[in-house]
XYZ file of C-alpha atoms in Angstrom:
604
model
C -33.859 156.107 106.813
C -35.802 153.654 108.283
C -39.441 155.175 106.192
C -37.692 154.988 103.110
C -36.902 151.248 103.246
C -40.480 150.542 104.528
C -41.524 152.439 101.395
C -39.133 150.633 99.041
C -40.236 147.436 100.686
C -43.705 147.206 99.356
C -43.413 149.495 96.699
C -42.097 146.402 94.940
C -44.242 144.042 95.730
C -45.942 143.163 92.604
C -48.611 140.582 93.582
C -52.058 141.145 95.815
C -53.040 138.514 97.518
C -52.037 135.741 95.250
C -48.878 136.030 93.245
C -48.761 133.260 91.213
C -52.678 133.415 90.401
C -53.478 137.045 90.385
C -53.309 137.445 86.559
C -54.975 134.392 85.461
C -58.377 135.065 83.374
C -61.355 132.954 82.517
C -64.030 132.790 80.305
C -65.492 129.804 82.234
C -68.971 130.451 84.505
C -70.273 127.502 86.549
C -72.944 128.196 89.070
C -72.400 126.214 91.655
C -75.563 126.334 93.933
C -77.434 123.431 94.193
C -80.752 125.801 92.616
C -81.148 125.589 89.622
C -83.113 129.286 89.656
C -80.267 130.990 91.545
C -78.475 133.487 89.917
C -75.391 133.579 92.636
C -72.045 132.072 91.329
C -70.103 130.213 94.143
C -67.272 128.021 94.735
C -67.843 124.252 94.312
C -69.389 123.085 97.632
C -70.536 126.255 98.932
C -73.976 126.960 99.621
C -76.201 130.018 99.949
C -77.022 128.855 102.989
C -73.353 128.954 104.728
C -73.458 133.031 103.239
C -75.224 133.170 106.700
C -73.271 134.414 109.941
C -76.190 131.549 111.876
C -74.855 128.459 109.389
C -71.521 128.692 110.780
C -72.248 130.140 114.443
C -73.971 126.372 114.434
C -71.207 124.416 113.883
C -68.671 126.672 116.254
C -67.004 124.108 118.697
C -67.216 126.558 121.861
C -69.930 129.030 122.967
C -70.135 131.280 120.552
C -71.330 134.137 122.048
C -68.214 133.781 124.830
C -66.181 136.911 124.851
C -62.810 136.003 124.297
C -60.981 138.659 125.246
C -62.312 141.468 127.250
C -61.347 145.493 125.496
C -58.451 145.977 127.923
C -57.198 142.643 127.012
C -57.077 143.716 123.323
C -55.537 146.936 123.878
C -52.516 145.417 125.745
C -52.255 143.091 121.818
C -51.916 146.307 120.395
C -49.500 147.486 122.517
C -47.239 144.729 122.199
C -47.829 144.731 118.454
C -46.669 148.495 118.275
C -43.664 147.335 120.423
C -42.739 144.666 118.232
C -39.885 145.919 115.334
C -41.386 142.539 113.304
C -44.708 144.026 112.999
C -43.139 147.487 111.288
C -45.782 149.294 112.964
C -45.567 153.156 113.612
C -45.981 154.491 116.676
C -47.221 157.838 115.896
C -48.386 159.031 119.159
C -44.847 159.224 120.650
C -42.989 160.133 116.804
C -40.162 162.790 118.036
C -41.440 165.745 116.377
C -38.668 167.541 115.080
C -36.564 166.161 111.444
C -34.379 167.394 108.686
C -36.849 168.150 106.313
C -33.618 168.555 103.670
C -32.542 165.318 104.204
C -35.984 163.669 104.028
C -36.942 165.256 100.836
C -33.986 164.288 99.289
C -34.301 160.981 100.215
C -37.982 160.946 98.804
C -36.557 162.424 95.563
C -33.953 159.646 95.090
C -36.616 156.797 95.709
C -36.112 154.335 93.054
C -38.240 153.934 89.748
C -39.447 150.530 89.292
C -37.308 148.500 87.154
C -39.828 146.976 84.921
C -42.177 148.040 82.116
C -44.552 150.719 83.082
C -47.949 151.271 82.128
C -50.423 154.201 83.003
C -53.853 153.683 81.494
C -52.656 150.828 79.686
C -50.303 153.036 77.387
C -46.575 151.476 78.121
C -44.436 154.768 79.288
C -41.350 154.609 76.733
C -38.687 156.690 78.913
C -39.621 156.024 82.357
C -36.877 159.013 83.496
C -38.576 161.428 81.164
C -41.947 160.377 82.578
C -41.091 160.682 86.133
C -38.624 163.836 86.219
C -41.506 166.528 86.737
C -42.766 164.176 89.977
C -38.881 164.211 91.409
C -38.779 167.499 90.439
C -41.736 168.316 92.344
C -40.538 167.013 95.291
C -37.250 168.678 95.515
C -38.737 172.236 94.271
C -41.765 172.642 96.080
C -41.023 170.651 99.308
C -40.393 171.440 103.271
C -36.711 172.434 103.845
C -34.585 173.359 107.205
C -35.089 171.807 110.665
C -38.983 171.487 110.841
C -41.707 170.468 113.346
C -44.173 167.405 112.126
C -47.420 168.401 111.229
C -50.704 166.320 112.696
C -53.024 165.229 110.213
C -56.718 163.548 109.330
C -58.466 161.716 106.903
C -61.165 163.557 105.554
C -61.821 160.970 102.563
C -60.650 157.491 101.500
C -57.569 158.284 100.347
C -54.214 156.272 98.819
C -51.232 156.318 100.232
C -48.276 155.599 97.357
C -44.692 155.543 96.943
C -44.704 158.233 94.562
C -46.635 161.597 94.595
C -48.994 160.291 91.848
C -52.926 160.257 90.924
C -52.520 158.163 87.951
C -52.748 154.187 88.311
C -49.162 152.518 87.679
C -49.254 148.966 86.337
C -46.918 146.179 85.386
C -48.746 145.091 82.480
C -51.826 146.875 79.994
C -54.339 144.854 81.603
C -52.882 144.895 85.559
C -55.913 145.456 88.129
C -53.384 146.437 90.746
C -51.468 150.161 90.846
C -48.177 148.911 91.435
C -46.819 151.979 93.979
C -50.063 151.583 96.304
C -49.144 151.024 99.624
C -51.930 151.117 101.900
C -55.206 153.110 102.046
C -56.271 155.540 104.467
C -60.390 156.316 105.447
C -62.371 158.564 106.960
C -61.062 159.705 110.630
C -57.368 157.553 110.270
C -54.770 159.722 111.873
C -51.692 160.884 109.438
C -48.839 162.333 110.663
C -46.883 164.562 107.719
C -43.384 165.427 107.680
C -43.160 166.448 103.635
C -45.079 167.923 101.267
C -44.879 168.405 97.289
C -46.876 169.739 94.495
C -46.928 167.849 90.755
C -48.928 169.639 88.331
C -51.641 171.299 89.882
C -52.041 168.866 92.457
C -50.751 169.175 96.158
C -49.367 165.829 98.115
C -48.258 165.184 101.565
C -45.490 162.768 102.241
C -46.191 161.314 106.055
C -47.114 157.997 108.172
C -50.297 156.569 109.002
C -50.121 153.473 111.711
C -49.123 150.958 108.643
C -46.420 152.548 106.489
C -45.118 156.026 105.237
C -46.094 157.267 101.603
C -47.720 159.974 99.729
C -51.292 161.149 99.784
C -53.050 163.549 98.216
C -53.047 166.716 100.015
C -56.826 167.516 99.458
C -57.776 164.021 101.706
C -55.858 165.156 104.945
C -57.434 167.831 107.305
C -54.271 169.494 109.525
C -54.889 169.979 112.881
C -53.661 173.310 114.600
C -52.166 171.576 117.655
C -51.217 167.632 118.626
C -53.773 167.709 121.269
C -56.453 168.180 118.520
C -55.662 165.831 116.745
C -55.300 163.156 119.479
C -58.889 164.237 120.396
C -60.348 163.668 117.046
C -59.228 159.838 116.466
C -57.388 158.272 119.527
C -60.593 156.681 121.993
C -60.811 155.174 125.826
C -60.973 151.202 124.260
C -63.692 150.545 127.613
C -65.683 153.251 126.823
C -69.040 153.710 124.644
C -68.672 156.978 123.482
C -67.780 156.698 119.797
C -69.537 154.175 117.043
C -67.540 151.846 114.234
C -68.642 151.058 111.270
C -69.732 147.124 110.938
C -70.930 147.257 107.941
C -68.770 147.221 104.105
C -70.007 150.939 104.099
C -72.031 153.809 105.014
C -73.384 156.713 103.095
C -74.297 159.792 105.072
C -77.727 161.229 103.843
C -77.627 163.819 100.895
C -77.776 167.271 102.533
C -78.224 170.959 100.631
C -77.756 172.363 103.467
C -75.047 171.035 105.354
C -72.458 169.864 102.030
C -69.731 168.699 103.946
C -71.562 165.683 105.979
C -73.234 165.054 101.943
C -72.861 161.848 101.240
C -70.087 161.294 102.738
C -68.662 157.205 102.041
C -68.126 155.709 105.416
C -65.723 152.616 105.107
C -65.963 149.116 107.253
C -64.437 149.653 110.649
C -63.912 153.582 110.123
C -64.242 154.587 113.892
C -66.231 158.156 114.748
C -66.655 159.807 118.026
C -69.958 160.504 119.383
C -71.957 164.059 120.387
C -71.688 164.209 124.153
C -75.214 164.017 125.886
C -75.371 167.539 126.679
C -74.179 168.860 122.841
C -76.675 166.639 121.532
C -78.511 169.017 119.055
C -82.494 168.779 118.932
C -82.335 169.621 114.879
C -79.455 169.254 113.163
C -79.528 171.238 109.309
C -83.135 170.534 108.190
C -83.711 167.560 109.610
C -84.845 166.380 113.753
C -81.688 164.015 115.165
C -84.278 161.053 115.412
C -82.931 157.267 114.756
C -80.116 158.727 114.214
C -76.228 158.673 115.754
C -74.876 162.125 116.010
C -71.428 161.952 115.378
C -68.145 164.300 114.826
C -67.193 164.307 111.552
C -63.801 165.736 110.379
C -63.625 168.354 107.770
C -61.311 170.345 105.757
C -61.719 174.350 105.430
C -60.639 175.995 102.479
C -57.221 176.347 104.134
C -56.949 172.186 104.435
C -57.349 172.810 108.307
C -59.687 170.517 110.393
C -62.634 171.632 111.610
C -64.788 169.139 114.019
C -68.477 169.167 112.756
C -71.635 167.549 113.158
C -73.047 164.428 111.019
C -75.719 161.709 111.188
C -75.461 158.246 110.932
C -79.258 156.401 110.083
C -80.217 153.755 113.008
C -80.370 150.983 111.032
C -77.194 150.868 109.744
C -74.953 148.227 111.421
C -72.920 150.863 113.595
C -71.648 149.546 116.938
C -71.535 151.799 119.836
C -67.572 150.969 121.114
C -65.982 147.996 120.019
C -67.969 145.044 119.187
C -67.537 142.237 122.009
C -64.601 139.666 120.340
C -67.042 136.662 120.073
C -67.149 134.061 117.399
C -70.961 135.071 116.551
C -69.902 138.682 115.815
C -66.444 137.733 113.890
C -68.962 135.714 111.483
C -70.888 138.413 111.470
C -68.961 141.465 110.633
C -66.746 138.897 108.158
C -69.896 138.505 105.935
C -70.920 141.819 105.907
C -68.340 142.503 102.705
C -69.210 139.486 101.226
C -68.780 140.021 96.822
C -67.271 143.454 97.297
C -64.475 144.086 94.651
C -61.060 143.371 95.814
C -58.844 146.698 95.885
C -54.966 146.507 96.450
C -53.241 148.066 99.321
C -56.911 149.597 99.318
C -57.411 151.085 95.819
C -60.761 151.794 94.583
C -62.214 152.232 98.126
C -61.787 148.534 98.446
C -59.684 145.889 100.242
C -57.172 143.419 99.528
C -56.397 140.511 101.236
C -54.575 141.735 104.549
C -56.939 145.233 104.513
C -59.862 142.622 105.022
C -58.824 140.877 107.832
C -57.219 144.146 109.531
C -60.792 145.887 109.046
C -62.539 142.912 110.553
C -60.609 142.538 113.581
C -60.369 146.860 113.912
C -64.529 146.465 115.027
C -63.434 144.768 118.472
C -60.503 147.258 118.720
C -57.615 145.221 117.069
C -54.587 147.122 115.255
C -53.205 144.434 113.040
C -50.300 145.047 110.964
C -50.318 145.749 107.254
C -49.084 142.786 105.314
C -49.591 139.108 105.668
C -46.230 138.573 106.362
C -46.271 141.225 109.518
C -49.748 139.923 110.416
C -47.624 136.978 111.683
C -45.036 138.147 114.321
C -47.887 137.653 117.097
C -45.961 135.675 119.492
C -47.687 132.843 121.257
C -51.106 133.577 118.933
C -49.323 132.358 115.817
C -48.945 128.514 115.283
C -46.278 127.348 112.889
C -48.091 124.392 110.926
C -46.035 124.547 107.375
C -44.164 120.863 108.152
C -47.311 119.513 109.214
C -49.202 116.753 106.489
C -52.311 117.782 105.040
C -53.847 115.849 107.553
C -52.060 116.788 110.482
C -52.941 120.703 109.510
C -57.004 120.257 109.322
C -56.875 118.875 112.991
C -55.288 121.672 114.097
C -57.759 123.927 111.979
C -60.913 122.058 113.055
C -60.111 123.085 116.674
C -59.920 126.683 116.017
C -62.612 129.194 117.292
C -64.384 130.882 114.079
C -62.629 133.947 113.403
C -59.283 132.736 113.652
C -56.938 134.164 110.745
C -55.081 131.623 108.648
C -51.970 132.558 106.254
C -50.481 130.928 103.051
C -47.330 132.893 101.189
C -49.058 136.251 100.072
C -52.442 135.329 101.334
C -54.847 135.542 104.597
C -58.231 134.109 104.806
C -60.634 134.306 108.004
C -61.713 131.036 109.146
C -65.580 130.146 109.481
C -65.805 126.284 110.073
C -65.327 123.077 109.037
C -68.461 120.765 107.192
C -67.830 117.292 106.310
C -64.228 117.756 106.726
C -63.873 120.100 104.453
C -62.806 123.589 106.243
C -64.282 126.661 104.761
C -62.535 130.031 104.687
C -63.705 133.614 103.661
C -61.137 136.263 101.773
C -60.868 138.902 99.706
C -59.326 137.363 97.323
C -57.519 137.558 93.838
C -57.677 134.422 92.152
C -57.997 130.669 92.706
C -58.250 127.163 90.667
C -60.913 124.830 91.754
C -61.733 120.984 90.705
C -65.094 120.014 89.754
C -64.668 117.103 91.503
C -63.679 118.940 94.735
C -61.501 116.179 96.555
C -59.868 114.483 94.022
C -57.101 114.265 93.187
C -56.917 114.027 89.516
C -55.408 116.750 87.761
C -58.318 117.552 84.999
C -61.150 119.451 85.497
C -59.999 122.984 86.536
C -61.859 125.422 86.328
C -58.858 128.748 86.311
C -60.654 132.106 87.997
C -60.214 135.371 88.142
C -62.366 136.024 91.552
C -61.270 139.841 92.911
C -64.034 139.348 95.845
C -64.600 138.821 99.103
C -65.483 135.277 98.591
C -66.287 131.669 100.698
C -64.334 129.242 99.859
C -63.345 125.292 100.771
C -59.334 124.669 101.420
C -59.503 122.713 98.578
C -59.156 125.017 96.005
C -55.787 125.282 94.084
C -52.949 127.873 94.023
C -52.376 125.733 91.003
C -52.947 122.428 89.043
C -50.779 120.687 91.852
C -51.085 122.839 95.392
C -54.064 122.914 97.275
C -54.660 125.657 99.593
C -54.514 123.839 102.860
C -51.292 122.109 101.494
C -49.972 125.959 101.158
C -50.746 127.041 104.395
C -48.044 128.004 106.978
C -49.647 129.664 109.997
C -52.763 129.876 112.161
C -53.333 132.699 113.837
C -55.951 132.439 117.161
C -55.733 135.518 119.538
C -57.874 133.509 121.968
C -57.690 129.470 121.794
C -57.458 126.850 124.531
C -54.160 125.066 124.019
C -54.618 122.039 121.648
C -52.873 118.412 121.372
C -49.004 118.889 120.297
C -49.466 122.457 119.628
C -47.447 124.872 121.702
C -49.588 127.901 121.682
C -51.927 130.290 124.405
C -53.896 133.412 124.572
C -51.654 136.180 123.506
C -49.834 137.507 126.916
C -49.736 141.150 127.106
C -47.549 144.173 129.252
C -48.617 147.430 129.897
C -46.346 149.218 127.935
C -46.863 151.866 125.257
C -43.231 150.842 123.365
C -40.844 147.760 123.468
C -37.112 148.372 121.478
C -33.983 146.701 122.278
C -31.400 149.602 122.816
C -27.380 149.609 123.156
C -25.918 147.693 126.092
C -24.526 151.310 127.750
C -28.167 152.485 127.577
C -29.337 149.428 129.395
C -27.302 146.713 130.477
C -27.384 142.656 129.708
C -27.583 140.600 131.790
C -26.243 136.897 131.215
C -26.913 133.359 132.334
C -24.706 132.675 135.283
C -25.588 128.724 135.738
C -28.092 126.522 134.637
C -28.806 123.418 137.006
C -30.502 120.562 134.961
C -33.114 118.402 136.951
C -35.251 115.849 136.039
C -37.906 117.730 133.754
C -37.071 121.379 134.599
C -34.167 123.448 134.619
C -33.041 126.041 137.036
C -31.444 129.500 135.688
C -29.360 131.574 137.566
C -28.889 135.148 136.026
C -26.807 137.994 136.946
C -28.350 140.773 138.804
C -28.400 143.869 136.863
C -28.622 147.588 139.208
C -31.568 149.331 138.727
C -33.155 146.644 136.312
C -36.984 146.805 136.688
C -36.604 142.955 135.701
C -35.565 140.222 133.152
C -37.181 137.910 130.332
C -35.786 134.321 129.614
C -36.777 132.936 126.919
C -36.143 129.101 126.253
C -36.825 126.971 122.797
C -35.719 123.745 121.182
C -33.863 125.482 118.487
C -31.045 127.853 118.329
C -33.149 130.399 116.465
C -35.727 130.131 119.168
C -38.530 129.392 117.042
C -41.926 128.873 119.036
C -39.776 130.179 122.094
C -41.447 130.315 125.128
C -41.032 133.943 127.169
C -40.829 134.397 131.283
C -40.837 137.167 132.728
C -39.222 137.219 136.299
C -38.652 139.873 138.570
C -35.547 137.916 140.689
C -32.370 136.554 138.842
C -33.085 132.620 139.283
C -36.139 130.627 137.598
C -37.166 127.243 137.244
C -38.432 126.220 133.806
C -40.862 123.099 134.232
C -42.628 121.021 131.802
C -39.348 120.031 129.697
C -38.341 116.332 128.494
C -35.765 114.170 129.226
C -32.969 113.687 126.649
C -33.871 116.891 124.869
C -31.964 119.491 124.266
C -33.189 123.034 125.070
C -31.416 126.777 124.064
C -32.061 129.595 126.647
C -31.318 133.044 126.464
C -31.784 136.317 128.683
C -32.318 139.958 128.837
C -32.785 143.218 130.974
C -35.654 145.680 131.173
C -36.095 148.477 132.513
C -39.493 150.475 133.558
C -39.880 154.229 133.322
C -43.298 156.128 133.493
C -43.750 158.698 131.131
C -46.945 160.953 130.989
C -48.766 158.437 132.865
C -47.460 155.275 130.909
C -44.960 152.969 131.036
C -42.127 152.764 128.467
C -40.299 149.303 128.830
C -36.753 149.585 127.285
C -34.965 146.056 126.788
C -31.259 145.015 126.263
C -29.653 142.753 124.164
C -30.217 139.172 124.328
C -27.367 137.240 126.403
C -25.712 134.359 124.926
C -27.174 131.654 124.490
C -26.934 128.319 126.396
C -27.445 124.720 125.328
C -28.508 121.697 128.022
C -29.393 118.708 126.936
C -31.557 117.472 129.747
């Protein structure tokens, strides 16, 4: 089962953001800042004053109030991004919504243990089978069982979302920061849909999806809705429209309430997305209080049954709430990025934090993004990613100078938001785990390290140190720009989109390949001939300069013959093609694809 292996996939991943760094501890403290009076640690060359969204807004190489790309423009990303079996997305809005519950739970019961040492609480757990046999037994007793009908939930409360049904932190080690069988984190409003359920103890769990990954959450975090059209209302919004708020800000607390308990203090995370009163609901009062300077939102709520209930709540004018998405500018990238700057880092979202790939997902969710969960995932975004890990160190920083602020850059197990680059020296913000700087920042001598435990949103240069001998921008592998002007000897665009809600490549007698008849080789171009498929909506070609199609470039045509421009002579180039077919379905469009053909070599 497909939701088991996602499980097992990151259940094992035993590193946050940096894996070879993440347990590395320091007594060393060096205050950086060029004050003597300040009291604010930072890494060697950064300032207070490039803490400020205006320092690096300064030094942006475009307009920086541009939009990039307009809401609708976004939305077709996400689509893609959902379509894309890479990205290991879930696509929860069209989920068939009947299972074998029997089959699922005893697949959940038969999930692994860890094979490592086990600690909870620091206390190593001497028979790991002992230790975990009430939890299996949990599931298998007190789970769902026959043919049953999904159930549609909401997040009520930051919640967890784990490989096992657990409440208790898991770690690798006495001293490990990180719960080992976190997966992702859930907050307030996030749809979950749940197809199992279990009790351990005296505490209930559901076993479901969220947009990310599948796992367990506690039961008491998730509201159920009594129909899928409820719960479709409460979280899914028109991307062009202004009538819900996000959260720009690294939190919100709702005002303390006697009267109204459920909106009382209620935590708020980064990008958490709420929809608003309509005009003519607005309330004149609302509890004990007048609705002045304030957003009146819908808040979802659990009853005493666990069933959602829509209510009222107010959100204070000053706080840095955005009604709709925030326009995807460089000025408000650097300004939302900032906003969490020296919060805690939090695997897979523990401790109502953020790790590494939470950050960056949050950041880009205020202009309407749904990124992926992992770094890795993050990635498969088409023509937005550039491949730079054969470039020299030298070759990478021109690349990275001409990116827009904002742009998301990757190393193995770590992603880092790009703000700008100051005397040659680029400067990234993270949340990040742990990192080894130089005193003297660009040498190359290998003395003078200071080793750091950092767990915080933090600014850095790219010429800190995974370790004594890898720098950071030596590490890096990929740049990520969802918007850039194309850039010398890098083969990259804005992200293309298609207006479809789903994108899988199905068996040929479901939709039929087509092949490459011909290919006529001219000067710079070369002209396909394909074979003409009945009732095929259209095809994609796809042609690289490597059998694996690396950096491929993607056409779509609607005819069977296209000429490819722009090649060079004496090169050889690999092309491939495929059918697709169109079909509307409750006022979208599904594309399905074939197979790829075989693929053809010309040297031109």
């Amino acid at each position: 089962m497909c939701s088991l292996t996602l499980c097992t996939g990151l259940m094992f991943s035993s590193t946050p953001a940096l894996a070879d760094d993440a347990k590395v501890l320091s007594n060393d403290v060096k205050i950086t800042s060029d004050k003597a009076e300040d009291p604010i640690r930072y890494f060697y060359g950064v300032t207070e004053e490039m803490c400020t969204p205006q320092y690096w807004s300064k030094l942006a190489r475009s307009n920086p109030d541009a939009v990039m790309l307009n809401a609708k423009q976004i939305n077709d990303i996400n689509i893609r991004l959902l379509g894309n079996p890479k990205t290991n997305m879930n696509d929860l809005e069209n989920m068939k919504s009947d299972y074998n519950a029997d089959s699922l739970r005893e697949g959940l019961a038969a999930e692994p243990i860890p094979n490592k040492e086990l600690y909870v609480d620091g206390d190593l757990i001497i028979d790991k089978e002992e230790y975990f046999s009430p939890i299996i037994e949990g599931i298998l007793q007190t789970g769902y069982t026959g043919t049953c009908q999904q159930q549609y939930g909401i997040c009520v409360s930051n919640a967890d979302v784990k490989s096992f049904p657990m409440v208790k932190m898991i770690g690798y080690s006495p001293d490990d920061t990180d719960d080992e069988l976190q997966l992702d984190g859930l907050i307030v409003n996030d749809p979950f849909v749940i197809r199992q359920k279990c009790r351990v103890g005296d505490v209930d769990f559901y076993w479901g999806y969220n947009q990310s990954c599948s796992g367990w959450v506690r039961a008491d975090k998730i509201a159920v809705c009594s129909s899928k059209e409820e719960w479709l209302d409460s979280w899914k919004v028109d991307p062009e429209k202004k009538d819900f708020v996000v959260i720009n800000q690294d939190k919100v607390i709702t005002e303390t309430s006697t009267m109204t308990p459920y909106s009382s203090d209620v935590r708020l995370n980064f990008s958490s997305t709420l929809k608003l009163v309509e005009k003519e609901n607005l309330p004149k009062t609302f509890a004990d209080r007048g609705t002045y300077h304030n957003y009146v939102i819908y808040l979802p709520t659990r009853d005493e049954n666990g069933k959602y209930v829509k209510r009222m709540a107010m959100i204070p004018q000053h706080c840095k709430v955005s009604q709709g998405y925030l326009p995807f500018t460089q000025n408000n990238i650097l300004k939302v990025s900032l906003e969490s700057l020296g919060n805690r880092y939090g695997w897979g979202g523990m401790l109502n934090s953020m790790d590494c790939s939470m950050y960056t997902r949050n950041v880009y969710r205020c202009f309407g993004f749904s990124l992926p969960r992992n770094t890795t995932w993050q990635q498969e975004v088409g023509d937005a990613a550039i491949d730079i890990k054969d470039k020299t160190r030298e070759e990478k920083m021109e690349i990275i100078k001409k990116m827009p602020a904002g742009a998301l850059i990757y190393m193995p197990g770590h992603t880092m938001i790009y703000l700008g680059t100051k005397d040659d020296k680029a400067y990234v913000i993270s949340d990040l785990g742990s990192a080894i700087e130089s005193q003297i920042s660009e040498d190359e001598k290998l003395e003078d390290y200071l080793k750091q435990m950092v767990m915080t949103v933090s600014i850095n240069p790219l010429t800190v140190r995974r370790n004594k001998t890898t720098m950071w921008l030596d590490s890096i592998t990929t740049v990520v720009a969802y918007a850039v002007p194309p850039v010398e000897e890098i083969t990259t665009q804005p992200a293309t989109t298609q207006a479809i809600t789903q994108a899988t490549t199905v068996k040929d007698d479901s939709v039929k390949a087509t092949s490459i008849k011909k290919i006529v080789k001219k000067k710079k171009k070369a002209v396909l001939s394909l074979k003409k498929i009945k009732k095929a909506s259209g095809y994609e070609i796809q042609c690289a300069r490597n059998a694996k199609f690396k950096k491929a470039k993607t056409y779509t045509v609607k005819t069977t013959k296209k000429a490819i421009k722009g090649l060079k002579k004496g090169k050889k180039y690999y092309f491939r093609a495929r059918t697709f077919i169109k079909k509307k379905s409750k006022n979208k469009v599904i594309i399905y694809y074939s197979n790829w053909s075989k693929v053809y070599k010309k040297k031109l």
